[in-house]
Coordinates of N, CA and C in Angstrom, one line a residue:
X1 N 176.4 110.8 87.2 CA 177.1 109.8 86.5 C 176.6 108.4 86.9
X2 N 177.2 107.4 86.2 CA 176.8 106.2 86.2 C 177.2 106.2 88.1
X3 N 177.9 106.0 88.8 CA 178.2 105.5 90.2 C 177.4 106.1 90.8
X4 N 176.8 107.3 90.8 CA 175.6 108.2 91.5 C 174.1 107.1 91.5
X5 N 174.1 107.1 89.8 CA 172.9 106.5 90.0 C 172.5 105.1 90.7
X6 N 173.6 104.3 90.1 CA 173.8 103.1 90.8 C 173.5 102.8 92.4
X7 N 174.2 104.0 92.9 CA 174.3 104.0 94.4 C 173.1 104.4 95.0
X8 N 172.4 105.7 94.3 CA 171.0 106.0 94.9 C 170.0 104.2 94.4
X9 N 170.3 104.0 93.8 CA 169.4 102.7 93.4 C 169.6 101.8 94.4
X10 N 171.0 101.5 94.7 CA 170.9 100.3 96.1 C 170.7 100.8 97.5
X11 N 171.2 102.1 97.4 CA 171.3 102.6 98.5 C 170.0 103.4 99.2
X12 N 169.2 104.0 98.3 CA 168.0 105.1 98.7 C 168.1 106.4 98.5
X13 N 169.5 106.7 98.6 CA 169.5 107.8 98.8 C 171.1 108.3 97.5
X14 N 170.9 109.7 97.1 CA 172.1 109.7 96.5 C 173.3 110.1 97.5
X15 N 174.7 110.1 97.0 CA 176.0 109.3 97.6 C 176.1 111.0 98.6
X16 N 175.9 112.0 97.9 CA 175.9 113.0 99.4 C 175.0 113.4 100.1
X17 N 173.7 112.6 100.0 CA 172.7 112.5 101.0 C 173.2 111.5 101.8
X18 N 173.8 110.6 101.5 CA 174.1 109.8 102.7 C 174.9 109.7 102.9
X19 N 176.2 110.5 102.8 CA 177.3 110.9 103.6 C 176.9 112.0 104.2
X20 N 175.9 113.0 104.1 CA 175.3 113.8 105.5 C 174.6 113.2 105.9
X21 N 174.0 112.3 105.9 CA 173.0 111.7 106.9 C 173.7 110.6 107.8
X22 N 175.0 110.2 106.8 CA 175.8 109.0 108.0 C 176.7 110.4 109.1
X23 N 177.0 111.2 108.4 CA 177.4 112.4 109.4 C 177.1 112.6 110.6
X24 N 175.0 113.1 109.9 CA 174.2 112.9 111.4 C 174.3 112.4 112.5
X25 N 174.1 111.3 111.9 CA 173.7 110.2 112.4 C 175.3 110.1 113.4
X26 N 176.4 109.9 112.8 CA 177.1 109.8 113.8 C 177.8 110.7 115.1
X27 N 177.2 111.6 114.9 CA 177.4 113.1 115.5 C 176.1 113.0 116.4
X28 N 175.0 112.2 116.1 CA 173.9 112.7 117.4 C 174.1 111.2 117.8
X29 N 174.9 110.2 117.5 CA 175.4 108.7 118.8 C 176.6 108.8 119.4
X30 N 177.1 109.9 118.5 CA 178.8 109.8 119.4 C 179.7 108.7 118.8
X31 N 179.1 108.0 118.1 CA 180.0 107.2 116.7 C 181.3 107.6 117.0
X32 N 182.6 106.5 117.0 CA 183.5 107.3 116.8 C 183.9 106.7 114.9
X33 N 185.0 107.6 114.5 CA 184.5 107.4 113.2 C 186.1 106.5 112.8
X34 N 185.3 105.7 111.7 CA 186.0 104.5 111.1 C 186.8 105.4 109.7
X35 N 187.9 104.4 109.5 CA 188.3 104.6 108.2 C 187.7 104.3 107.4
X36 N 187.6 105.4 106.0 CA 187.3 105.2 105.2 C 186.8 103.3 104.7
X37 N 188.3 102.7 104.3 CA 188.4 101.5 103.8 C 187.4 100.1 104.8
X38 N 187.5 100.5 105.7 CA 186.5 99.8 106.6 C 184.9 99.9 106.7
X39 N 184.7 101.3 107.0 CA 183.4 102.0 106.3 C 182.4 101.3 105.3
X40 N 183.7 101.3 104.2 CA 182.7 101.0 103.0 C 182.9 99.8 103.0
X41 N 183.5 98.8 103.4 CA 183.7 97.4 103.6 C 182.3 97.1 104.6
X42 N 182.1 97.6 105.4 CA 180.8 97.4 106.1 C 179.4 97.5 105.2
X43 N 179.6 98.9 104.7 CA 178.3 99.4 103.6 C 178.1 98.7 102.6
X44 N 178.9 98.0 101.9 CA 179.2 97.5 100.5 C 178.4 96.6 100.7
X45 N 177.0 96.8 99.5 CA 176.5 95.0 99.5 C 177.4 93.8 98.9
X46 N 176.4 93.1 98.8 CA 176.8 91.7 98.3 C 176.5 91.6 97.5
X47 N 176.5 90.9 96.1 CA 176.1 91.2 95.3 C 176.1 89.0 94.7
X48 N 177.6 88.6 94.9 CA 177.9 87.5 94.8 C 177.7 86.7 95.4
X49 N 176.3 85.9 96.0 CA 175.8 85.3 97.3 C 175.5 84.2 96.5
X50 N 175.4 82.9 97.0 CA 174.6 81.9 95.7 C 172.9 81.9 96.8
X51 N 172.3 81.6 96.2 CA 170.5 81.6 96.2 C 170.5 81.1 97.1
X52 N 169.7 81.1 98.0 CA 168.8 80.5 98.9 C 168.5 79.1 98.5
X53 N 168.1 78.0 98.6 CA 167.3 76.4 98.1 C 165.6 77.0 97.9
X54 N 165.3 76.6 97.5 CA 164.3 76.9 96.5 C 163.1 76.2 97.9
X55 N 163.7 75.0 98.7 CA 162.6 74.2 99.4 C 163.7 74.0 100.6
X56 N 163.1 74.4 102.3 CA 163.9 74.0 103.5 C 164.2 72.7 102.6
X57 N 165.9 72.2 102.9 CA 166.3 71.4 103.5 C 165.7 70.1 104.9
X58 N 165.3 69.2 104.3 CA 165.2 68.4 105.3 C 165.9 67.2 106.0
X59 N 166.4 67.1 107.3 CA 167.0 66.2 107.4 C 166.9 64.4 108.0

């Protein structure tokens, strides 16, 4: 579906490869594990950032 693809596009990987790999991953550090709503508040990119300046700033 559209949120599969989307997700492997930002993310690398599709959405149940990397909920077994965040699995792993937290199971061979000892992770203790977050809620859901926090989780993805961490994962979630950004999307609405305004741009960088084109040229450092000088002062």
């Amino acid at each position: 579906g559209t949120f599969s693809s989307r997700f492997s596009e930002l993310v690398g990987l599709s959405p149940s490869a990397y909920r077994r790999a965040a699995i792993e991953a937290g199971v061979q550090a000892g992770a203790a594990r977050l809620d859901p709503c926090i989780d993805r508040k961490i994962v979630r990119p950004v999307r609405n950032q305004e741009a960088p300046p084109a040229h450092p700033l000088v002062a």
